[in-house]
Coordinates of C-alpha atoms and ligand atoms in Angstrom, one line a residue:
M1 CA 78.5 167.5 40.1
S2 CA 81.3 166.8 37.7
V3 CA 79.4 164.9 34.9
V4 CA 79.3 166.2 31.4
K5 CA 75.6 167.2 31.1
R6 CA 73.8 165.9 28.0
T7 CA 71.8 168.4 26.0
S8 CA 69.4 167.9 23.1
K9 CA 68.0 169.9 20.2
N10 CA 64.7 168.3 21.0
V11 CA 63.0 170.8 23.4
L12 CA 61.2 168.1 25.3
L13 CA 64.3 166.0 25.9
D14 CA 66.4 169.1 26.7
T15 CA 63.8 170.1 29.3
A16 CA 63.6 166.7 30.8
L17 CA 67.4 166.6 31.1
E18 CA 67.5 170.1 32.6
N19 CA 64.9 169.3 35.2
F20 CA 66.7 166.1 36.1
Y21 CA 70.2 167.6 36.4
G22 CA 68.8 170.6 38.4
A23 CA 67.1 168.3 40.9
A24 CA 70.0 165.9 41.0
E25 CA 72.4 168.7 41.8
E26 CA 70.1 170.1 44.5
M27 CA 69.9 166.7 46.2
G28 CA 73.6 166.0 45.8
L29 CA 73.0 162.8 43.8
E30 CA 76.3 161.0 43.2
D31 CA 77.8 161.3 39.7
G32 CA 77.5 157.6 38.8
L33 CA 73.7 157.7 39.5
V34 CA 73.4 161.0 37.6
E35 CA 75.1 159.3 34.6
I36 CA 72.9 156.2 34.8
L37 CA 69.6 158.1 35.2
S38 CA 70.2 160.7 32.5
R39 CA 70.2 157.9 29.9
P40 CA 67.5 155.4 28.8
E41 CA 68.4 151.7 29.5
R42 CA 67.2 150.7 26.1
A43 CA 65.8 152.3 23.0
I44 CA 64.6 150.6 19.8
C45 CA 63.6 151.9 16.4
V46 CA 61.4 149.7 14.2
S47 CA 60.2 150.1 10.6
I48 CA 56.5 149.3 10.1
P49 CA 55.6 148.4 6.5
I50 CA 51.8 148.5 5.9
T51 CA 49.7 147.5 2.9
M52 CA 47.4 150.5 2.6
D53 CA 43.7 150.1 1.7
D54 CA 44.5 151.1 -1.9
G55 CA 47.0 148.3 -2.2
S56 CA 50.1 150.5 -2.0
T57 CA 52.8 150.0 0.6
R58 CA 53.9 152.6 3.2
V59 CA 56.6 152.3 5.8
F60 CA 56.2 154.1 9.1
E61 CA 58.8 154.6 11.8
G62 CA 58.1 153.4 15.3
Y63 CA 60.0 153.6 18.6
R64 CA 60.0 152.1 22.1
V65 CA 62.3 153.5 24.8
Q66 CA 62.7 152.0 28.3
H67 CA 64.2 154.7 30.5
S68 CA 64.4 152.7 33.7
T69 CA 63.4 149.3 35.0
A70 CA 64.9 149.8 38.5
L71 CA 61.5 149.8 40.3
G72 CA 59.8 147.2 38.1
P73 CA 58.7 146.7 34.4
A74 CA 58.9 149.7 32.2
K75 CA 55.5 151.4 32.0
G76 CA 54.1 154.0 29.6
G77 CA 52.0 154.7 26.6
F78 CA 52.6 154.7 22.9
R79 CA 51.3 157.6 20.7
Y80 CA 50.5 158.2 17.1
H81 CA 51.5 161.6 16.0
P82 CA 53.6 163.2 13.2
D83 CA 56.1 164.6 15.7
V84 CA 57.0 161.3 17.3
D85 CA 60.7 160.5 17.2
L86 CA 63.3 158.8 19.3
E87 CA 64.2 161.8 21.4
E88 CA 60.6 162.6 22.2
C89 CA 60.1 159.0 23.3
E90 CA 63.2 159.2 25.4
A91 CA 62.0 162.4 27.1
L92 CA 58.5 161.1 27.8
G93 CA 60.0 157.7 28.9
S94 CA 62.0 159.4 31.6
L95 CA 59.0 161.4 32.7
M96 CA 57.2 158.1 33.1
T97 CA 60.0 156.8 35.4
W98 CA 59.5 159.9 37.6
K99 CA 55.7 159.6 37.4
C100 CA 55.6 156.0 38.5
S101 CA 58.2 156.6 41.2
L102 CA 56.3 159.6 42.6
A103 CA 53.0 157.6 42.4
G104 CA 54.6 154.9 44.5
I105 CA 53.7 152.1 42.1
P106 CA 56.1 149.2 41.2
Y107 CA 57.1 150.3 37.7
G108 CA 59.9 151.9 35.8
G109 CA 59.2 154.2 32.9
G110 CA 59.0 153.9 29.1
K111 CA 57.3 155.5 26.1
G112 CA 56.8 154.6 22.4
G113 CA 55.0 155.7 19.3
I114 CA 54.7 155.8 15.6
A115 CA 55.4 158.9 13.5
C116 CA 52.1 159.2 11.5
D117 CA 49.0 161.2 11.1
P118 CA 46.3 158.9 12.5
L119 CA 43.5 161.1 11.0
E120 CA 44.8 160.1 7.5
L121 CA 44.5 156.4 8.3
S122 CA 41.5 154.2 8.1
T123 CA 40.6 151.8 11.0
T124 CA 41.9 148.8 9.1
E125 CA 45.2 150.6 8.3
R126 CA 45.6 151.6 11.9
E127 CA 45.0 148.0 12.9
R128 CA 47.6 146.7 10.6
M129 CA 50.0 149.4 11.7
T130 CA 49.4 148.6 15.4
R131 CA 49.8 144.8 14.9
T132 CA 53.1 145.2 13.0
F133 CA 54.4 147.6 15.6
A134 CA 53.5 145.1 18.3
A135 CA 55.2 142.3 16.4
R136 CA 58.4 144.3 16.0
V137 CA 58.7 145.5 19.6
S138 CA 57.6 142.1 20.9
P139 CA 61.1 141.0 22.0
I140 CA 61.1 143.8 24.6
V141 CA 57.5 143.9 25.9
G142 CA 55.7 141.7 28.4
E143 CA 53.8 141.9 31.6
W144 CA 57.1 141.7 33.6
E145 CA 59.3 143.5 31.0
D146 CA 57.5 146.6 29.6
V147 CA 53.8 147.3 29.7
P148 CA 52.5 149.9 27.1
A149 CA 49.3 151.8 27.4
P150 CA 47.2 154.4 25.5
D151 CA 48.7 157.9 24.9
V152 CA 48.1 160.6 22.3
N153 CA 45.8 159.3 19.6
T154 CA 45.8 155.7 20.8
G155 CA 43.1 154.0 22.9
A156 CA 41.3 150.8 23.7
S157 CA 41.2 149.5 20.1
E158 CA 45.0 149.8 19.7
M159 CA 45.5 148.1 23.0
V160 CA 43.4 145.1 22.0
W161 CA 45.2 144.8 18.7
F162 CA 48.5 145.0 20.5
M163 CA 47.6 142.4 23.2
D164 CA 46.0 140.1 20.6
T165 CA 49.1 140.2 18.4
I166 CA 51.5 139.5 21.3
S167 CA 49.3 136.7 22.6
K168 CA 49.0 135.0 19.3
M169 CA 52.8 135.3 18.7
R170 CA 53.5 133.8 22.1
G171 CA 50.8 131.1 21.8
R172 CA 49.3 132.1 25.2
F173 CA 46.9 134.8 26.4
E174 CA 48.9 137.7 27.8
P175 CA 46.4 140.3 28.9
G176 CA 48.8 142.1 31.2
V177 CA 51.1 143.1 28.3
V178 CA 49.2 146.4 27.9
T179 CA 46.8 148.4 29.9
G180 CA 43.9 150.5 28.8
K181 CA 42.1 147.6 27.2
P182 CA 38.3 147.7 26.8
I183 CA 36.4 146.5 29.9
S184 CA 35.0 143.4 28.0
I185 CA 38.6 142.2 27.1
W186 CA 40.4 142.3 30.5
G187 CA 40.3 146.0 30.8
S188 CA 39.2 147.6 34.0
K189 CA 36.1 149.5 35.1
G190 CA 37.3 153.1 35.9
R191 CA 40.4 153.1 33.7
T192 CA 38.9 155.4 31.0
A193 CA 38.1 158.1 33.5
A194 CA 41.2 157.6 35.7
T195 CA 43.5 160.3 34.4
G196 CA 40.7 162.9 34.5
L197 CA 39.7 161.8 37.9
G198 CA 43.3 162.2 39.1
V199 CA 43.5 165.7 37.5
F200 CA 40.2 166.6 39.2
T201 CA 41.5 165.3 42.6
C202 CA 44.6 167.5 42.3
I203 CA 42.6 170.6 41.4
K204 CA 40.2 170.0 44.3
E205 CA 43.0 169.5 46.8
L206 CA 44.9 172.5 45.5
L207 CA 41.8 174.7 45.9
I208 CA 41.2 173.4 49.4
A209 CA 44.9 174.0 50.3
E210 CA 44.5 177.5 49.0
K211 CA 41.2 178.1 50.8
I212 CA 39.3 178.7 47.5
D213 CA 35.8 177.3 47.3
V214 CA 35.6 174.6 44.6
K215 CA 32.0 175.6 44.0
G216 CA 32.1 178.5 41.6
A217 CA 35.9 178.3 41.0
K218 CA 36.5 179.2 37.4
I219 CA 38.4 176.6 35.4
I220 CA 39.7 176.4 31.8
I221 CA 40.1 173.0 30.2
Q222 CA 42.4 173.2 27.2
G223 CA 42.0 169.9 25.3
F224 CA 38.7 168.2 25.5
G225 CA 40.0 164.6 24.8
N226 CA 39.9 161.8 27.3
V227 CA 41.8 163.6 30.1
G228 CA 40.2 167.0 29.8
S229 CA 36.6 165.9 29.2
Y230 CA 36.6 163.7 32.3
A231 CA 38.3 166.3 34.5
A232 CA 35.7 168.8 33.3
K233 CA 32.9 166.3 34.1
F234 CA 34.1 165.7 37.7
L235 CA 34.7 169.4 38.3
S236 CA 31.3 170.4 37.1
E237 CA 29.7 167.7 39.3
V238 CA 31.1 169.5 42.4
G239 CA 30.0 172.9 41.2
A240 CA 33.1 174.3 39.6
K241 CA 32.5 176.6 36.6
I242 CA 34.2 175.5 33.5
V243 CA 34.5 178.8 31.6
G244 CA 36.4 177.5 28.6
I245 CA 37.1 174.3 26.7
S246 CA 39.0 173.6 23.5
D247 CA 40.2 171.1 21.0
V248 CA 41.8 171.1 17.5
T249 CA 38.6 172.8 16.2
G250 CA 39.2 175.9 18.4
G251 CA 38.1 177.4 21.7
Y252 CA 34.6 177.5 23.3
Y253 CA 34.2 180.2 25.9
A254 CA 31.2 180.7 28.2
P255 CA 31.9 183.1 31.2
D256 CA 28.8 181.8 32.9
G257 CA 29.9 178.2 32.5
I258 CA 30.0 175.5 29.8
D259 CA 27.3 172.9 29.9
V260 CA 29.9 170.1 30.4
N261 CA 27.5 167.2 30.1
K262 CA 26.2 168.6 26.8
A263 CA 29.8 169.1 25.5
F264 CA 30.7 165.6 26.6
D265 CA 27.7 164.1 24.8
H266 CA 28.5 166.2 21.7
V267 CA 32.1 164.8 21.6
T268 CA 31.0 161.2 22.3
N269 CA 28.5 161.3 19.4
H270 CA 30.8 163.2 16.9
P271 CA 32.2 160.9 14.3
K272 CA 35.8 162.3 15.0
K273 CA 35.1 162.9 18.7
M274 CA 35.4 166.6 18.3
L275 CA 33.7 169.8 19.7
E276 CA 33.1 171.1 16.2
G277 CA 29.5 172.2 15.9
F278 CA 29.0 172.5 19.7
T279 CA 26.6 175.3 20.8
Q280 CA 24.9 176.5 23.9
S281 CA 23.6 179.8 25.1
G282 CA 26.2 182.5 26.0
L283 CA 28.9 180.7 24.1
S284 CA 31.5 182.5 22.1
R285 CA 33.9 180.9 19.6
I286 CA 37.5 181.9 20.1
S287 CA 40.8 180.3 19.0
G288 CA 42.5 177.5 20.7
E289 CA 45.3 179.9 21.8
E290 CA 42.9 182.5 23.1
I291 CA 41.2 180.1 25.4
L292 CA 44.4 179.8 27.5
E293 CA 44.3 183.5 28.2
V294 CA 40.8 184.0 29.5
E295 CA 40.0 185.0 33.0
A296 CA 40.0 182.0 35.4
D297 CA 41.3 180.6 38.7
V298 CA 42.8 177.4 37.2
L299 CA 44.1 176.7 33.8
T300 CA 44.3 173.0 33.0
P301 CA 46.2 172.3 29.8
C302 CA 45.3 168.8 28.7
A303 CA 46.4 168.6 25.1
L304 CA 50.0 168.5 23.8
E305 CA 53.3 169.8 25.1
G306 CA 54.4 173.4 24.8
A307 CA 50.9 175.0 24.9
V308 CA 52.0 177.6 27.5
N309 CA 55.2 179.1 26.2
A310 CA 57.4 182.2 26.1
K311 CA 55.0 183.8 23.6
N312 CA 51.8 183.6 25.6
A313 CA 53.0 183.3 29.2
A314 CA 52.6 187.0 30.0
R315 CA 49.0 186.9 28.9
I316 CA 48.0 183.9 31.1
K317 CA 45.6 185.2 33.8
A318 CA 45.0 182.1 35.8
R319 CA 46.7 181.9 39.2
Y320 CA 47.1 178.1 39.1
I321 CA 48.1 175.7 36.3
V322 CA 47.4 172.0 36.7
E323 CA 49.2 170.1 33.9
G324 CA 46.9 167.4 32.6
A325 CA 49.0 166.9 29.5
N326 CA 52.7 165.9 29.5
G327 CA 55.0 169.0 29.3
P328 CA 52.4 171.6 28.4
V329 CA 54.4 174.4 30.0
T330 CA 57.8 175.2 28.5
P331 CA 60.7 175.9 30.9
D332 CA 60.9 179.6 30.1
A333 CA 57.1 180.0 30.6
D334 CA 57.4 178.0 33.8
E335 CA 60.1 180.4 35.0
A336 CA 58.1 183.6 34.0
L337 CA 54.9 182.4 35.5
G338 CA 56.7 181.1 38.7
S339 CA 58.2 184.5 39.3
K340 CA 54.7 186.1 39.0
G341 CA 53.6 183.7 41.8
V342 CA 51.6 181.3 39.6
I343 CA 51.5 177.9 41.2
I344 CA 52.0 175.0 38.8
V345 CA 51.1 171.4 39.6
P346 CA 53.5 169.4 37.4
D347 CA 52.4 166.9 34.8
F348 CA 53.9 163.8 36.4
L349 CA 51.9 164.4 39.6
A350 CA 48.7 165.9 38.1
N351 CA 48.2 163.3 35.3
S352 CA 49.4 160.2 37.2
G353 CA 45.9 159.0 37.7
G354 CA 46.2 157.3 34.3
V355 CA 49.2 155.2 35.2
I356 CA 47.9 154.5 38.7
G357 CA 44.8 153.2 37.0
S358 CA 46.9 151.2 34.6
Y359 CA 48.6 149.6 37.6
F360 CA 45.1 148.6 39.0
E361 CA 44.3 147.0 35.6
W362 CA 47.6 145.1 35.5
V363 CA 47.1 143.9 39.1
Q364 CA 43.6 142.6 38.2
N365 CA 45.0 140.9 35.0
L366 CA 47.8 139.1 36.9
G367 CA 45.3 137.9 39.5
G368 CA 42.4 137.3 37.0
Y369 CA 40.0 138.9 39.5
F370 CA 38.1 142.1 38.7
W371 CA 37.1 145.0 40.8
T372 CA 34.0 147.1 40.7
E373 CA 34.2 150.7 39.5
D374 CA 33.7 151.9 43.1
E375 CA 36.6 149.7 44.3
Y376 CA 38.8 151.2 41.6
N377 CA 37.9 154.8 42.3
N378 CA 38.0 154.4 46.0
R379 CA 41.6 153.2 45.7
L380 CA 42.6 155.8 43.2
I381 CA 41.4 159.0 44.9
P382 CA 43.3 158.4 48.3
I383 CA 46.5 157.7 46.4
M384 CA 46.2 160.9 44.3
T385 CA 45.2 162.9 47.4
D386 CA 48.2 161.6 49.4
N387 CA 50.6 162.2 46.5
F388 CA 49.4 165.7 46.0
H389 CA 49.9 166.5 49.7
R390 CA 53.3 164.8 49.8
V391 CA 54.5 167.1 47.0
W392 CA 52.6 170.2 48.3
N393 CA 54.1 169.8 51.8
Y394 CA 57.6 169.1 50.5
A395 CA 57.4 172.3 48.4
K396 CA 56.2 174.3 51.3
N397 CA 58.7 172.9 53.8
H398 CA 61.7 173.3 51.5
D399 CA 60.6 176.5 49.8
V400 CA 60.8 175.1 46.3
K401 CA 58.3 175.0 43.4
M402 CA 56.1 171.9 43.1
R403 CA 57.8 170.7 40.0
R404 CA 61.2 170.6 41.8
A405 CA 59.7 169.0 44.9
A406 CA 58.1 166.3 42.7
F407 CA 61.5 165.6 41.0
L408 CA 63.3 165.4 44.3
V409 CA 60.9 162.9 45.8
A410 CA 60.7 160.8 42.6
I411 CA 64.4 160.7 41.8
K412 CA 65.3 159.6 45.3
R413 CA 63.2 156.5 45.1
V414 CA 64.6 155.4 41.8
A415 CA 68.2 156.3 42.8
D416 CA 67.8 154.2 46.0
A417 CA 66.6 151.2 43.9
V418 CA 69.5 151.5 41.5
K419 CA 71.9 151.7 44.3
M420 CA 70.5 148.7 46.1
R421 CA 70.2 146.6 43.0
G422 CA 73.7 147.6 41.7
T423 CA 74.8 148.3 38.2
F424 CA 74.8 144.7 36.7
L425 CA 72.4 144.5 33.7
Ligands
LIG1 N1 50.0 157.6 28.6 C1 49.7 157.8 30.0 C2 50.7 158.6 30.7 O1 51.5 159.3 30.0 C3 49.4 156.5 30.7 C4 50.6 155.6 30.8 C5 50.2 154.2 31.3 O2 49.1 154.0 31.8 O3 51.1 153.4 31.3 O4 50.8 158.7 31.9

């Protein structure tokens, strides 16, 4: 490869680029395609002026990056977090391209977000912020252009505000412009649990492949938000033992098993959807960092990027890591754990249930015909199962780690599409 490789000071983007170049080199991808796929097709920055509840004005910064539309409309969430910036969106957008490609769904990849602390904002302020964001990215979104979805700190309400703003601006109802909407407003039964169901399916298939009984297998779920809580629920239903859970309020450790239904109800009824105040017999409170290091078969990081890193990698005891979040294991930790024989199921395979579920919602929106929850789940589980085994077998047959295998499979499909479509536009 004779291209000048891009690097970035943003860890997430640098990692994304490193992973891409490494796989591209291994598969002998031609230079022109390396150049094309190492850059986003389009990236926009918008300012978002908001009248706050106290009458003052604040201006937030928002972003939308479309990494690729070679396989179809760009697809990916938008998040509200103080760390959001253009490079982070670029990194996460490229991850969406590989995720959609690997999943075999007809989308490219994108990501967006607003740099803000959503906990500081009232519901009405969040609504105004979301609507202004929608208006300012409106020229580049649409059901056949770019279809946003929930991500960190965004959910069904943000999706309705976004869809409603776009629909009003265009003078026609456009439900398929975002996915992750509430069921009553063109959302889909099954979407809320979809990412967790996908993570669960990967863990189950992994344990079966490794001849470990799912019943009684010890699992840590770091991050008890949408992804983690549903993964925990499905796992406990088949008899796995969830020994530890956590969220921003800390770690909750129970070597004999967390009562997942109780924790789930606690979070659902908590005003800020947190574990704070959760109790049960045999529970000890430890820190959010310590929960990663307790004795278990599978560690499932479902919170933010970089949770498993050079500092704590040596103390991780789990033999398997299934990445529910995007980028939870840093490259140095990945390397260190890999050489110890820890098997890591990469994020863009493990958490792809979310975007596969989004695809189902979009299909239903375009057709105006809705599926039952069983129809939804019965389509999702086989796709996740097949995708897991495709990557698992590729890794075994080519003697590479699962992350590399997933990249090789995903890049090939996008590169073939770019090649066939040509470079015009
Ligand atoms: N934010 C989720 C992800 O990172 C979902 C994206 C989508 O459904 O478009 O995969």
